[in-house]
Short mmCIF file of C-alpha atoms (C1' of nucleotides) in Angstrom, two decimals:
data_model
loop_
_atom_site.label_atom_id
_atom_site.label_comp_id
_atom_site.label_asym_id
_atom_site.label_seq_id
_atom_site.Cartn_x
_atom_site.Cartn_y
_atom_site.Cartn_z
CA MET A 1 6.80 -28.85 -2.24
CA LYS A 2 8.59 -26.36 -4.43
CA ASP A 3 11.33 -27.49 -6.75
CA PHE A 4 14.24 -25.31 -5.86
CA ASN A 5 16.31 -26.82 -8.64
CA LYS A 6 14.24 -24.90 -11.14
CA LEU A 7 15.75 -21.72 -9.78
CA SER A 8 19.09 -20.28 -10.70
CA GLU A 9 21.93 -20.49 -8.22
CA ARG A 10 21.57 -16.78 -7.69
CA GLN A 11 17.90 -17.01 -6.88
CA ARG A 12 18.50 -19.81 -4.38
CA ASN A 13 21.17 -17.71 -2.73
CA MET A 14 18.78 -14.82 -2.53
CA LEU A 15 16.12 -16.92 -0.83
CA ARG A 16 18.62 -18.30 1.63
CA TYR A 17 19.94 -14.87 2.43
CA ILE A 18 16.47 -13.41 2.91
CA ASP A 19 15.45 -16.24 5.19
CA ASN A 20 18.60 -15.88 7.22
CA TYR A 21 18.35 -12.15 7.44
CA ILE A 22 14.79 -12.18 8.68
CA SER A 23 15.51 -14.74 11.33
CA GLU A 24 18.51 -12.72 12.47
CA ASN A 25 16.92 -9.29 12.41
CA GLY A 26 13.18 -9.69 12.63
CA TYR A 27 12.64 -7.67 9.48
CA PRO A 28 13.53 -8.27 5.84
CA PRO A 29 16.63 -6.94 4.06
CA THR A 30 16.69 -4.18 1.46
CA ILE A 31 17.29 -4.78 -2.21
CA ARG A 32 20.77 -3.37 -1.82
CA GLN A 33 21.59 -5.67 1.06
CA ILE A 34 20.44 -8.67 -0.91
CA GLY A 35 22.68 -7.62 -3.77
CA GLU A 36 25.72 -7.02 -1.62
CA ASN A 37 25.38 -10.40 0.01
CA THR A 38 24.76 -12.47 -3.08
CA GLY A 39 27.29 -10.90 -5.40
CA ILE A 40 24.87 -8.80 -7.42
CA ASN A 41 26.10 -5.39 -8.39
CA SER A 42 22.90 -3.73 -9.48
CA THR A 43 19.71 -3.09 -7.58
CA SER A 44 17.76 -3.60 -10.76
CA VAL A 45 19.06 -7.15 -11.07
CA VAL A 46 17.97 -7.90 -7.54
CA ASN A 47 14.61 -6.42 -8.36
CA TYR A 48 14.44 -8.47 -11.53
CA ASN A 49 15.13 -11.71 -9.71
CA LEU A 50 12.81 -10.87 -6.85
CA ASN A 51 10.03 -10.53 -9.38
CA LYS A 52 11.01 -13.88 -10.82
CA LEU A 53 10.72 -15.39 -7.39
CA VAL A 54 7.33 -13.77 -6.88
CA ALA A 55 6.11 -15.15 -10.19
CA ALA A 56 7.39 -18.58 -9.22
CA GLY A 57 5.55 -18.37 -5.93
CA TYR A 58 8.44 -18.23 -3.51
CA LEU A 59 7.69 -14.87 -2.00
CA THR A 60 5.39 -11.89 -2.08
CA ARG A 61 6.24 -8.21 -2.24
CA SER A 62 4.51 -5.00 -1.26
CA GLN A 63 5.18 -2.34 -3.83
CA HIS A 64 6.75 0.96 -2.81
CA VAL A 65 7.34 -0.35 0.67
CA SER A 66 10.84 -0.57 2.00
CA ARG A 67 11.71 -4.11 3.04
CA GLY A 68 8.26 -5.18 1.86
CA LEU A 69 9.16 -8.82 1.41
CA ARG A 70 7.86 -12.07 2.80
CA LEU A 71 8.67 -15.67 2.05
CA THR A 72 5.87 -17.99 1.13
CA VAL A 73 7.70 -21.31 1.41
CA PRO A 74 10.28 -22.70 3.79
CA VAL A 75 13.76 -22.39 2.39
CA PRO A 76 15.88 -25.56 2.53
CA GLY A 77 19.54 -25.28 3.37
CA SER A 78 19.28 -21.88 4.92
CA ASP A 79 21.91 -22.03 7.61
CA ARG A 80 19.85 -20.58 10.37
CA LYS A 81 21.46 -20.87 13.75
CA PRO A 82 20.01 -23.48 16.10
CA GLY A 83 17.25 -22.11 18.22
CA LYS A 84 16.13 -19.58 15.71
CA LYS A 85 12.68 -20.15 14.45
CA ALA A 86 11.93 -20.62 10.81
CA VAL A 87 10.83 -17.52 9.01
CA HIS A 88 7.11 -17.04 8.74
CA VAL A 89 5.49 -18.83 5.87
CA ALA A 90 2.63 -17.06 4.21
CA PRO A 91 -0.34 -19.15 3.12
CA ALA A 92 -0.96 -19.29 -0.58
CA ARG A 93 -3.13 -16.43 -1.69
CA PRO A 94 -4.63 -15.87 -5.08
CA SER A 95 -3.07 -13.10 -7.05
CA VAL A 96 -3.40 -11.74 -10.53
CA TYR A 97 -1.03 -10.01 -12.87
CA VAL A 98 -1.47 -6.35 -13.55
CA ILE A 99 -0.54 -6.54 -17.18
CA GLY A 100 -0.90 -2.92 -18.12
CA THR A 101 -3.16 0.06 -18.13
CA ILE A 102 -6.56 0.69 -19.60
CA PHE A 103 -7.82 3.89 -21.09
CA ALA A 104 -10.34 4.90 -23.68
CA SER A 105 -8.15 5.35 -26.70
CA GLU A 106 -6.47 1.94 -26.76
CA PRO A 107 -7.69 -1.65 -26.84
CA VAL A 108 -7.05 -3.58 -23.68
CA PRO A 109 -3.71 -5.39 -23.66
CA VAL A 110 -3.97 -9.10 -24.22
CA PRO A 111 -2.41 -11.36 -21.62
CA GLU A 112 -1.00 -13.66 -24.28
CA ASP A 113 1.34 -10.98 -25.55
CA TYR A 114 2.53 -10.24 -22.15
CA HIS A 115 5.81 -11.42 -20.79
CA TYR A 116 5.39 -11.97 -17.13
CA ASP A 117 8.77 -10.62 -16.27
CA GLU A 118 8.63 -7.09 -15.25
CA ASP A 119 5.16 -6.30 -14.20
CA ASP A 120 3.51 -6.79 -10.92
CA LEU A 121 1.36 -9.29 -9.21
CA ILE A 122 -1.33 -8.05 -6.86
CA GLU A 123 -2.97 -10.01 -4.15
CA VAL A 124 -6.72 -10.48 -4.34
CA THR A 125 -9.29 -12.33 -2.31
CA ALA A 126 -11.09 -15.37 -3.62
CA ASP A 127 -14.32 -13.37 -3.69
CA MET A 128 -12.91 -10.98 -6.22
CA LEU A 129 -12.32 -13.72 -8.72
CA ALA A 130 -15.88 -15.04 -8.42
CA GLY A 131 -14.66 -18.57 -8.97
CA THR A 132 -12.43 -17.72 -11.90
CA ASP A 133 -9.16 -19.57 -12.03
CA PRO A 134 -6.42 -17.06 -11.13
CA ASP A 135 -4.57 -18.11 -14.26
CA GLU A 136 -7.44 -16.88 -16.42
CA ALA A 137 -7.77 -13.60 -14.63
CA PHE A 138 -5.75 -10.48 -15.19
CA ALA A 139 -5.90 -6.90 -14.03
CA LEU A 140 -5.41 -3.45 -15.48
CA ARG A 141 -4.72 -0.13 -13.84
CA VAL A 142 -6.98 2.67 -14.97
CA LYS A 143 -5.33 5.67 -16.54
CA GLY A 144 -7.12 8.97 -16.89
CA ASP A 145 -10.71 9.97 -16.36
CA SER A 146 -12.19 8.30 -19.40
CA MET A 147 -13.97 5.65 -17.36
CA VAL A 148 -15.92 8.00 -15.13
CA ASP A 149 -19.17 6.94 -16.73
CA ALA A 150 -18.41 3.43 -15.52
CA MET A 151 -17.88 4.86 -12.01
CA ILE A 152 -14.24 3.98 -12.30
CA ARG A 153 -11.46 6.36 -11.44
CA GLU A 154 -7.87 6.96 -12.29
CA GLY A 155 -5.78 4.55 -10.27
CA ASP A 156 -8.47 1.92 -9.81
CA ILE A 157 -7.53 -1.65 -10.56
CA VAL A 158 -10.00 -3.60 -12.65
CA VAL A 159 -9.91 -7.39 -12.52
CA PHE A 160 -11.02 -9.22 -15.66
CA ARG A 161 -11.59 -12.66 -17.00
CA ARG A 162 -10.62 -12.96 -20.65
CA GLN A 163 -13.58 -13.92 -22.80
CA GLU A 164 -14.97 -12.99 -26.20
CA THR A 165 -18.61 -13.47 -25.41
CA ALA A 166 -20.84 -12.15 -22.71
CA LYS A 167 -24.17 -12.79 -21.09
CA ASN A 168 -26.79 -10.13 -20.59
CA GLY A 169 -25.98 -8.06 -17.54
CA ASP A 170 -22.25 -8.72 -17.57
CA MET A 171 -20.00 -5.74 -17.32
CA VAL A 172 -17.50 -6.05 -20.13
CA ALA A 173 -14.58 -4.26 -21.68
CA VAL A 174 -15.34 -3.71 -25.35
CA TRP A 175 -13.34 -2.30 -28.22
CA LEU A 176 -15.55 -0.28 -30.54
CA THR A 177 -13.92 -0.50 -33.95
CA GLU A 178 -15.88 2.43 -35.40
CA ARG A 179 -15.11 4.81 -32.58
CA ASN A 180 -11.64 3.48 -31.91
CA GLU A 181 -12.18 3.34 -28.23
CA THR A 182 -12.31 1.00 -25.28
CA THR A 183 -15.19 1.29 -22.90
CA LEU A 184 -16.54 -0.51 -19.86
CA LYS A 185 -20.28 -1.06 -19.99
CA TYR A 186 -23.04 -3.45 -19.07
CA PHE A 187 -23.81 -5.78 -21.95
CA PHE A 188 -27.30 -6.49 -23.26
CA LYS A 189 -28.06 -8.23 -26.53
CA GLU A 190 -31.33 -6.87 -27.86
CA GLY A 191 -32.37 -8.58 -31.05
CA THR A 192 -29.85 -7.73 -33.72
CA ARG A 193 -28.09 -4.95 -31.88
CA ILE A 194 -26.24 -4.61 -28.62
CA ARG A 195 -27.09 -2.16 -25.89
CA LEU A 196 -24.18 -0.95 -23.82
CA GLN A 197 -25.36 0.57 -20.60
CA PRO A 198 -23.12 2.82 -18.50
CA ALA A 199 -22.83 2.01 -14.83
CA HIS A 200 -23.55 5.61 -13.95
CA PRO A 201 -27.26 5.76 -13.21
CA HIS A 202 -27.78 9.12 -14.92
CA MET A 203 -26.19 8.27 -18.23
CA ASP A 204 -27.72 6.95 -21.41
CA PRO A 205 -26.88 3.69 -23.16
CA ILE A 206 -25.33 3.42 -26.58
CA PHE A 207 -26.40 0.94 -29.22
CA VAL A 208 -23.91 -0.77 -31.48
CA ASP A 209 -23.78 -3.37 -34.19
CA PRO A 210 -22.23 -6.65 -32.99
CA LYS A 211 -19.78 -6.49 -35.89
CA THR A 212 -18.27 -3.23 -34.63
CA CYS A 213 -17.94 -4.40 -31.07
CA ARG A 214 -15.26 -6.72 -29.83
CA ILE A 215 -15.56 -8.02 -26.29
CA GLU A 216 -12.19 -8.08 -24.59
CA GLY A 217 -13.10 -9.46 -21.21
CA LYS A 218 -15.57 -9.57 -18.40
CA VAL A 219 -15.13 -7.37 -15.38
CA LEU A 220 -14.99 -9.40 -12.19
CA SER A 221 -14.24 -6.70 -9.66
CA VAL A 222 -12.80 -3.27 -9.07
CA ILE A 223 -10.36 -2.33 -6.35
CA ARG A 224 -9.73 1.21 -5.21
CA GLN A 225 -7.00 1.97 -2.73
CA LEU A 226 -6.82 5.47 -1.34
CA MET B 1 7.45 -10.90 33.08
CA LYS B 2 7.28 -7.25 32.23
CA ASP B 3 4.92 -4.96 34.03
CA PHE B 4 2.90 -3.40 31.29
CA ASN B 5 1.02 -1.26 33.76
CA LYS B 6 4.12 0.88 34.13
CA LEU B 7 3.63 2.01 30.56
CA SER B 8 1.32 4.73 29.38
CA GLU B 9 -1.83 3.80 27.56
CA ARG B 10 -0.25 5.14 24.41
CA GLN B 11 2.80 2.99 24.76
CA ARG B 12 0.73 -0.11 25.32
CA ASN B 13 -1.26 0.69 22.20
CA MET B 14 1.93 1.10 20.24
CA LEU B 15 3.23 -2.29 21.33
CA ARG B 16 -0.06 -3.93 20.54
CA TYR B 17 -0.18 -2.33 17.09
CA ILE B 18 3.40 -3.28 16.28
CA ASP B 19 2.79 -6.87 17.27
CA ASN B 20 -0.37 -7.05 15.24
CA TYR B 21 1.20 -5.39 12.23
CA ILE B 22 4.13 -7.76 12.13
CA SER B 23 1.85 -10.75 12.38
CA GLU B 24 -0.22 -9.42 9.51
CA ASN B 25 2.58 -8.32 7.23
CA GLY B 26 5.73 -10.15 8.16
CA TYR B 27 7.67 -6.94 8.60
CA PRO B 28 7.39 -4.04 11.08
CA PRO B 29 5.45 -0.81 10.54
CA THR B 30 6.93 2.65 9.97
CA ILE B 31 6.79 5.27 12.67
CA ARG B 32 4.17 7.10 10.62
CA GLN B 33 1.97 4.04 10.50
CA ILE B 34 2.35 3.61 14.23
CA GLY B 35 1.30 7.21 14.74
CA GLU B 36 -1.71 7.02 12.48
CA ASN B 37 -2.96 3.90 14.18
CA THR B 38 -2.49 5.02 17.75
CA GLY B 39 -3.72 8.57 17.45
CA ILE B 40 -0.34 10.26 17.48
CA ASN B 41 -0.01 13.26 15.22
CA SER B 42 3.72 13.72 15.13
CA THR B 43 6.42 11.33 14.04
CA SER B 44 8.67 12.80 16.69
CA VAL B 45 6.29 11.71 19.41
CA VAL B 46 6.26 8.19 18.05
CA ASN B 47 10.03 8.28 18.00
CA TYR B 48 10.05 9.64 21.53
CA ASN B 49 7.86 6.86 22.83
CA LEU B 50 9.67 4.18 20.87
CA ASN B 51 12.86 5.22 22.61
CA LYS B 52 11.03 5.05 25.93
CA LEU B 53 10.01 1.50 25.11
CA VAL B 54 13.57 0.62 24.18
CA ALA B 55 14.80 2.01 27.47
CA ALA B 56 12.18 -0.02 29.28
CA GLY B 57 13.28 -3.14 27.46
CA TYR B 58 10.21 -3.86 25.38
CA LEU B 59 11.82 -3.60 21.99
CA THR B 60 15.05 -2.91 20.16
CA ARG B 61 15.66 -0.52 17.29
CA SER B 62 18.22 -0.32 14.54
CA GLN B 63 19.21 3.26 13.94
CA HIS B 64 18.78 4.69 10.46
CA VAL B 65 17.04 1.54 9.29
CA SER B 66 13.53 1.75 7.95
CA ARG B 67 11.17 -0.49 9.88
CA GLY B 68 14.12 -1.41 12.06
CA LEU B 69 12.03 -2.56 14.99
CA ARG B 70 11.90 -5.76 16.92
CA LEU B 71 9.79 -6.76 19.90
CA THR B 72 11.69 -8.39 22.72
CA VAL B 73 8.78 -9.58 24.81
CA PRO B 74 5.39 -11.08 24.03
CA VAL B 75 2.69 -8.45 24.11
CA PRO B 76 -0.32 -9.31 26.26
CA GLY B 77 -3.74 -8.25 25.13
CA SER B 78 -2.75 -7.91 21.55
CA ASP B 79 -6.05 -9.12 20.28
CA ARG B 80 -4.90 -11.27 17.48
CA LYS B 81 -7.76 -13.22 16.03
CA PRO B 82 -7.85 -16.93 16.87
CA GLY B 83 -5.58 -18.85 14.59
CA LYS B 84 -3.18 -15.99 14.18
CA LYS B 85 0.11 -16.81 15.74
CA ALA B 86 2.65 -14.66 17.46
CA VAL B 87 5.23 -12.53 15.78
CA HIS B 88 7.58 -14.10 13.25
CA VAL B 89 5.15 -16.63 11.94
CA ALA B 90 2.89 -16.65 8.94
CA PRO B 91 1.14 -13.41 8.13
CA ALA B 92 -2.58 -14.08 8.19
CA ARG B 93 -5.07 -12.86 5.71
CA PRO B 94 -6.89 -10.05 7.43
CA SER B 95 -10.62 -9.63 7.40
CA VAL B 96 -12.99 -6.89 8.47
CA TYR B 97 -16.56 -6.82 9.65
CA VAL B 98 -19.26 -5.36 7.48
CA ILE B 99 -21.21 -3.67 10.23
CA GLY B 100 -24.00 -2.11 8.24
CA THR B 101 -24.92 0.04 5.32
CA ILE B 102 -24.13 3.59 4.40
CA PHE B 103 -26.38 6.04 2.64
CA ALA B 104 -26.80 9.77 2.55
CA SER B 105 -29.64 10.26 4.99
CA GLU B 106 -28.14 8.48 7.99
CA PRO B 107 -24.93 8.85 9.99
CA VAL B 108 -22.36 6.11 9.73
CA PRO B 109 -23.07 3.26 12.15
CA VAL B 110 -20.59 2.99 14.98
CA PRO B 111 -18.69 -0.26 15.39
CA GLU B 112 -19.21 -0.22 19.15
CA ASP B 113 -22.94 -0.72 18.78
CA TYR B 114 -22.50 -3.61 16.51
CA HIS B 115 -23.12 -7.15 17.59
CA TYR B 116 -20.43 -9.09 15.83
CA ASP B 117 -21.69 -11.80 13.61
CA GLU B 118 -19.43 -14.17 11.77
CA ASP B 119 -21.47 -13.95 8.61
CA ASP B 120 -20.50 -10.37 8.02
CA LEU B 121 -16.78 -10.87 7.96
CA ILE B 122 -15.22 -10.22 4.57
CA GLU B 123 -11.74 -11.07 3.54
CA VAL B 124 -9.45 -8.26 2.45
CA THR B 125 -5.85 -8.03 1.39
CA ALA B 126 -3.25 -6.33 3.55
CA ASP B 127 -2.89 -3.62 0.91
CA MET B 128 -6.48 -2.56 1.39
CA LEU B 129 -5.94 -1.75 5.02
CA ALA B 130 -2.87 0.39 4.39
CA GLY B 131 -1.35 -0.70 7.65
CA THR B 132 -4.49 -0.25 9.70
CA ASP B 133 -4.99 -2.79 12.41
CA PRO B 134 -7.82 -5.03 11.18
CA ASP B 135 -9.53 -4.63 14.50
CA GLU B 136 -9.78 -0.90 14.01
CA ALA B 137 -11.14 -1.21 10.52
CA PHE B 138 -14.72 -1.82 9.53
CA ALA B 139 -16.70 -1.91 6.35
CA LEU B 140 -20.06 -0.70 5.12
CA ARG B 141 -22.15 -1.71 2.16
CA VAL B 142 -23.39 1.16 0.04
CA LYS B 143 -27.13 1.53 -0.32
CA GLY B 144 -28.64 3.65 -3.07
CA ASP B 145 -27.16 6.06 -5.54
CA SER B 146 -26.39 8.87 -3.16
CA MET B 147 -22.62 8.35 -3.34
CA VAL B 148 -22.30 8.67 -7.09
CA ASP B 149 -20.38 11.90 -6.74
CA ALA B 150 -17.79 9.93 -4.79
CA MET B 151 -17.64 7.47 -7.70
CA ILE B 152 -19.16 4.86 -5.45
CA ARG B 153 -22.09 2.68 -6.42
CA GLU B 154 -24.86 0.75 -4.84
CA GLY B 155 -23.43 -2.52 -3.63
CA ASP B 156 -19.86 -1.34 -3.23
CA ILE B 157 -18.13 -2.11 0.01
CA VAL B 158 -16.23 0.74 1.60
CA VAL B 159 -13.50 -0.04 4.11
CA PHE B 160 -12.94 2.53 6.84
CA ARG B 161 -10.80 3.29 9.79
CA ARG B 162 -12.67 4.98 12.60
CA GLN B 163 -11.23 8.36 13.39
CA GLU B 164 -12.55 11.79 14.29
CA THR B 165 -9.82 13.82 12.65
CA ALA B 166 -8.36 13.85 9.18
CA LYS B 167 -5.36 15.07 7.30
CA ASN B 168 -5.53 17.05 4.08
CA GLY B 169 -6.18 14.78 1.17
CA ASP B 170 -7.83 12.02 3.14
CA MET B 171 -11.13 10.73 1.88
CA VAL B 172 -13.48 10.75 4.82
CA ALA B 173 -17.05 9.98 5.73
CA VAL B 174 -18.56 13.08 7.31
CA TRP B 175 -21.91 13.77 8.89
CA LEU B 176 -23.11 17.27 8.07
CA THR B 177 -25.31 18.34 10.96
CA GLU B 178 -26.91 21.23 9.07
CA ARG B 179 -27.85 19.19 6.03
CA ASN B 180 -28.56 16.00 7.94
CA GLU B 181 -26.57 13.89 5.57
CA THR B 182 -23.59 11.65 5.31
CA THR B 183 -21.16 12.20 2.48
CA LEU B 184 -17.86 10.81 1.30
CA LYS B 185 -15.42 13.51 0.23
CA TYR B 186 -11.80 14.48 0.17
CA PHE B 187 -10.92 16.55 3.19
CA PHE B 188 -9.00 19.84 3.09
CA LYS B 189 -8.72 22.27 5.96
CA GLU B 190 -8.40 25.77 4.54
CA GLY B 191 -7.94 28.35 7.23
CA THR B 192 -11.08 28.45 9.31
CA ARG B 193 -13.29 26.44 7.00
CA ILE B 194 -13.20 22.96 5.52
CA ARG B 195 -13.32 22.18 1.83
CA LEU B 196 -14.96 18.89 0.93
CA GLN B 197 -13.99 17.86 -2.57
CA PRO B 198 -15.97 15.22 -4.48
CA ALA B 199 -14.01 12.41 -6.04
CA HIS B 200 -15.79 12.95 -9.31
CA PRO B 201 -13.50 15.15 -11.40
CA HIS B 202 -16.34 17.26 -12.84
CA MET B 203 -17.99 18.19 -9.58
CA ASP B 204 -17.53 21.21 -7.37
CA PRO B 205 -16.43 21.21 -3.74
CA ILE B 206 -18.57 22.34 -0.84
CA PHE B 207 -17.33 24.46 2.03
CA VAL B 208 -18.44 23.88 5.58
CA ASP B 209 -17.82 25.14 9.05
CA PRO B 210 -15.86 22.66 11.19
CA LYS B 211 -18.58 22.85 13.82
CA THR B 212 -21.21 21.49 11.44
CA CYS B 213 -19.06 18.66 10.22
CA ARG B 214 -18.37 15.47 12.13
CA ILE B 215 -15.78 13.12 10.71
CA GLU B 216 -16.90 9.54 11.07
CA GLY B 217 -13.97 7.71 9.55
CA LYS B 218 -11.33 7.64 6.92
CA VAL B 219 -11.87 5.67 3.74
CA LEU B 220 -9.13 3.11 3.18
CA SER B 221 -10.40 1.32 0.11
CA VAL B 222 -13.41 0.44 -1.97
CA ILE B 223 -14.30 -3.01 -3.26
CA ARG B 224 -16.74 -3.63 -6.06
CA GLN B 225 -17.77 -7.15 -6.96
CA LEU B 226 -19.86 -7.64 -10.06
"C1'" DA C 1 24.67 -12.97 -40.38
"C1'" DG C 2 20.38 -11.50 -38.25
"C1'" DT C 3 16.84 -11.64 -34.78
"C1'" DA C 4 14.85 -12.67 -30.35
"C1'" DT C 5 15.03 -13.24 -25.47
"C1'" DA C 6 16.97 -13.90 -20.82
"C1'" DA C 7 20.03 -11.92 -17.64
"C1'" DA C 8 22.74 -8.35 -16.07
"C1'" DC C 9 24.54 -3.60 -15.44
"C1'" DG C 10 24.72 1.19 -13.44
"C1'" DA C 11 23.09 5.53 -13.00
"C1'" DA C 12 19.35 8.63 -12.29
"C1'" DC C 13 15.10 9.49 -10.19
"C1'" DC C 14 12.04 10.20 -6.48
"C1'" DC C 15 8.99 8.35 -3.04
"C1'" DT C 16 9.62 6.49 1.76
"C1'" DT C 17 10.90 7.01 6.19
"C1'" DG C 18 13.97 8.08 10.19
"C1'" DT C 19 15.89 12.19 12.47
"C1'" DT C 20 16.23 16.80 14.22
"C1'" DC C 21 14.76 21.03 16.16
"C1'" DG C 22 12.23 25.01 17.75
"C1'" DG C 23 8.16 25.69 20.11
"C1'" DT C 24 3.90 24.60 23.17
"C1'" DT C 25 1.35 22.67 27.07
"C1'" DG C 26 0.82 20.84 31.62
"C1'" DT C 27 2.52 19.43 36.11
"C1'" DC C 28 5.08 19.87 40.22
"C1'" DA C 29 8.13 21.74 43.54
"C1'" DA C 30 10.97 25.55 45.25
"C1'" DT D 1 6.26 33.38 40.19
"C1'" DT D 2 9.73 30.78 38.44
"C1'" DG D 3 12.20 26.88 36.70
"C1'" DA D 4 12.67 22.09 35.67
"C1'" DC D 5 10.88 18.36 33.23
"C1'" DA D 6 7.92 15.17 30.80
"C1'" DA D 7 5.00 14.85 26.88
"C1'" DC D 8 3.65 16.52 22.69
"C1'" DC D 9 3.38 19.00 18.22
"C1'" DG D 10 4.52 20.39 13.31
"C1'" DA D 11 7.58 21.19 9.92
"C1'" DA D 12 11.81 20.76 7.61
"C1'" DC D 13 15.62 17.92 6.55
"C1'" DA D 14 18.31 14.15 4.87
"C1'" DA D 15 19.39 9.44 4.43
"C1'" DG D 16 17.13 5.16 3.08
"C1'" DG D 17 15.62 2.40 -0.41
"C1'" DG D 18 12.34 1.01 -4.39
"C1'" DT D 19 11.76 1.91 -9.37
"C1'" DT D 20 12.86 3.06 -14.09
"C1'" DC D 21 15.46 3.22 -18.20
"C1'" DG D 22 18.95 3.02 -21.68
"C1'" DT D 23 22.62 -0.31 -22.64
"C1'" DT D 24 25.27 -4.42 -22.83
"C1'" DT D 25 26.35 -9.41 -22.89
"C1'" DA D 26 25.25 -14.25 -23.65
"C1'" DT D 27 22.70 -17.87 -25.69
"C1'" DA D 28 19.65 -19.91 -28.91
"C1'" DC D 29 16.97 -20.15 -32.91
"C1'" DT D 30 16.21 -18.96 -38.06
#
DNA sequence: AGTATAAACGAACCCTTGTTCGGTTGTCAA
DNA sequence: TTGACAACCGAACAAGGGTTCGTTTATACT
């Protein structure tokens, strides 16, 4: 059971209003409607608090979709009229934070620095986490074509587990201090050096010194939506 | 009880899709989504038939409201999977059947031929289906390196919607009768010929005659688990 | 006082999505 | 043959509605 007292009065009002609205209309309200009915004057504040509620697990959102809201828990004290059914309750689904973007010329952002306020949460399946606790997983959106040799495209979402070490055969994100670049490659420790093998079958590996190679995370899965 | 036989096949499909969509997502589809998933090429035709359905008492609409749809009667034959409940209850996590493998030298398997087997059901998120009814989606596992120019690797799972036509910009699976091969490319109709553009940014398009090119399905998403 | 952070504001931006309209096709009856 | 009508198409239009960003206020900690 969720502790609704942890929420601000505003956020509780929003949940109540959303629940009511859906049971009245059969579809969710817009951000502007939520604002108008809970005394919020700016759409960005509604958006801000909706993201808070997503992070706290009370609802899920579909990005860039009008009225793309759904509640994930029953809302107490929503004054639904008798006879109306409770709003659908979505089962808990694993999701990971998309904490930024990844491209060749920058190290990958670290989750610790990240304030989970304004970015988005995407839904994943359990398979994509390969047993990793959702709290230890994070995701990055690929920017630019620099990852083509890893068979990864602009717009793809890469799901990682944060770790500084790797086993042979893992695909990892590494920061190469001498080249000043991030790359995604298969990891193989070969004696005193490390072989980084591109995913693309026609491309050649590079060999680096362990001291110039910082592992940023292990790739768990890649999602491409077209 | 309504007499659904009075409706056209199209209208029954629309009702079934709307019901399914709401149960998957918790909110109604757009008229464009309805069109795409029931083989209607014009939003005005969807609008036309929606108004027919309103007049016949099957649903209500809110004017000038996005996704402002509501079913007024239970829809028979909406083949919700067991465990999925009727409209206005919890959205279920959709899943699609992996019905085979895809590689260059063979046409795409057709779902109709497939003997459904529980083992080959994989979980997906609603986002990956882009509004497609899960029952009209299917998935294939990629075999071999022949799809590298589509930035797709051995082992990837490609999620499709079966359809014989495509819009510009869609990524589609096509069978090229003259080359005897299946390929995944972006589709562009240019006058009398078709341009098939590889996803890989450094590769050149091919041009084919519509008569030698059979569209097998539209690619909705790609999943890579490592 | 100075800094950091949560919460809020409002306007601009632009993708999403419903609506409209001229035109085409097919059927049926006069 | 003609006209009426239902069904459909494609494109353009415009309102709907999510997102972003620079700023501001309030509170707490140093």
